[in-house]
Short mmCIF file of C-alpha atoms and ligand atoms in Angstrom, two decimals:
data_model
loop_
_atom_site.label_atom_id
_atom_site.label_comp_id
_atom_site.label_asym_id
_atom_site.label_seq_id
_atom_site.Cartn_x
_atom_site.Cartn_y
_atom_site.Cartn_z
CA UNK A 268 0.00 0.00 0.00
CA UNK A 269 1.13 3.54 -0.70
CA UNK A 270 -0.01 6.54 1.32
CA UNK A 271 -0.66 9.83 -0.43
CA UNK A 272 -3.01 12.79 -0.19
CA UNK A 273 -5.61 14.30 -2.49
CA UNK A 274 -6.41 17.98 -2.16
CA UNK A 275 -9.69 19.38 -3.44
CA UNK A 276 -10.99 22.88 -2.77
CA UNK A 277 -8.61 23.31 0.15
CA UNK A 278 -9.58 20.03 1.84
CA UNK A 279 -7.12 17.19 2.28
CA UNK A 280 -8.05 13.56 1.76
CA UNK A 281 -5.35 11.13 2.92
CA UNK A 282 -5.66 7.80 1.14
CA UNK A 283 -4.04 4.42 1.05
CA UNK A 284 -3.56 3.23 -2.51
CA UNK A 285 -3.09 -0.35 -3.53
CA UNK A 286 0.00 -0.66 -5.68
CA UNK A 287 -1.07 -1.52 -9.21
CA UNK A 288 -4.46 0.15 -9.13
CA UNK A 289 -5.06 3.51 -10.74
CA UNK A 290 -5.00 6.77 -8.82
CA UNK A 291 -8.60 7.29 -9.98
CA UNK A 292 -9.72 3.99 -8.44
CA UNK A 293 -7.97 4.91 -5.19
CA UNK A 294 -9.88 8.19 -5.12
CA UNK A 295 -13.17 6.43 -5.82
CA UNK A 296 -12.60 3.84 -3.07
CA UNK A 297 -12.04 6.66 -0.58
CA UNK A 298 -14.95 8.72 -1.91
CA UNK A 299 -12.69 11.66 -2.68
CA UNK A 300 -14.79 14.41 -4.33
CA UNK A 301 -13.92 16.15 -7.59
CA UNK A 302 -12.99 13.15 -9.73
CA UNK A 303 -16.08 12.19 -11.71
CA UNK A 304 -14.40 9.56 -13.90
CA UNK A 305 -17.40 9.44 -16.21
CA UNK A 306 -15.90 6.85 -18.55
CA UNK A 307 -14.88 4.52 -15.75
CA UNK A 308 -11.18 4.65 -16.51
CA UNK A 309 -11.29 4.22 -20.27
CA UNK A 310 -9.21 7.33 -21.04
CA UNK A 311 -12.09 8.83 -22.96
CA UNK A 312 -13.64 11.57 -20.79
CA UNK A 313 -10.95 13.69 -19.04
CA UNK A 314 -13.15 14.08 -15.94
CA UNK A 315 -10.47 12.43 -13.80
CA UNK A 316 -8.04 15.32 -14.34
CA UNK A 317 -5.51 15.91 -11.52
CA UNK A 318 -2.23 17.72 -10.99
CA UNK A 319 0.70 15.45 -10.28
CA UNK A 320 4.12 16.88 -9.34
CA UNK A 321 6.41 16.60 -12.36
CA UNK A 322 9.31 15.54 -10.14
CA UNK A 323 7.69 12.15 -9.53
CA UNK A 324 9.24 9.13 -11.16
CA UNK A 325 6.14 7.77 -12.86
CA UNK A 326 5.67 6.81 -16.52
CA UNK A 327 4.99 9.72 -18.84
CA UNK A 328 1.52 10.24 -20.28
CA UNK A 329 0.80 8.20 -23.41
CA UNK A 330 -0.21 9.91 -26.66
CA UNK A 331 -3.81 8.82 -26.05
CA UNK A 332 -3.77 10.41 -22.57
CA UNK A 333 -2.23 13.61 -23.95
CA UNK A 334 -4.90 13.79 -26.66
CA UNK A 335 -7.66 13.37 -24.07
CA UNK A 336 -6.08 15.94 -21.75
CA UNK A 337 -6.77 18.53 -24.45
CA UNK A 338 -10.41 18.30 -23.35
CA UNK A 339 -9.61 19.04 -19.69
CA UNK A 340 -10.04 22.51 -18.26
CA UNK A 341 -7.37 24.36 -16.28
CA UNK A 342 -4.58 22.43 -17.98
CA UNK A 343 -1.05 22.83 -16.59
CA UNK A 344 2.30 21.10 -17.05
CA UNK A 345 1.33 18.89 -14.10
CA UNK A 346 -1.95 17.74 -15.63
CA UNK A 347 -2.58 14.00 -15.79
CA UNK A 348 -5.58 11.76 -16.09
CA UNK A 349 -5.75 9.91 -12.80
CA UNK A 350 -7.16 6.77 -14.43
CA UNK A 351 -3.89 6.47 -16.37
CA UNK A 352 -1.53 6.87 -13.41
CA UNK A 353 -0.79 3.66 -11.54
CA UNK A 354 -0.14 3.65 -7.82
CA UNK A 355 3.45 2.67 -7.01
CA UNK A 356 5.70 3.41 -4.03
CA UNK A 357 6.92 6.44 -6.02
CA UNK A 358 3.68 8.15 -4.97
CA UNK A 359 4.38 7.76 -1.25
CA UNK A 360 3.66 11.06 0.52
CA UNK A 361 2.64 12.83 -2.70
CA UNK A 362 0.01 15.55 -2.78
CA UNK A 363 -2.29 15.21 -5.78
CA UNK A 364 -4.40 18.28 -6.40
CA UNK A 365 -7.81 17.97 -8.01
CA UNK A 366 -8.76 21.07 -10.02
CA UNK A 367 -12.10 22.77 -9.61
S1 FES B 268 -11.94 8.23 -16.08
FE1 FES B 268 -12.39 8.95 -18.07
S2 FES B 268 -10.45 9.61 -18.78
FE2 FES B 268 -10.05 8.91 -16.79
#
C-alpha cells in the first residue's frame, strides 16, 4: 500500500492506494470528491483530471492520454488523467491536487 493525499478545494483527503491500481480507483474507493471519472477509466472523458508533481518518477503520459487531456479545463504542465496513473511506491507522501 502507498499513502498519499488528495487535495480538493482546500480540503485534504489522505488515502491508502493499492500498488497496481489507478489513482482514480484509489480516489473512488475513498470517496474523494472532484474526480467524476465518467468513462470509468477508459481514457475517454478527461473528468479524472488531476495535478501530479512533475518531479515524480512515474511513466509519462501516453499519446492517447495527452490527446484526451486537451479536453480538460485548467490544464497545466502537471496535468494528468488519474485513471492512467498507476499507484506505485513512487507516490508515497505525494500531494495530488484535483482542479475545480
Ligand atoms: S476516467 Fe475517463 S479519462 Fe479517466
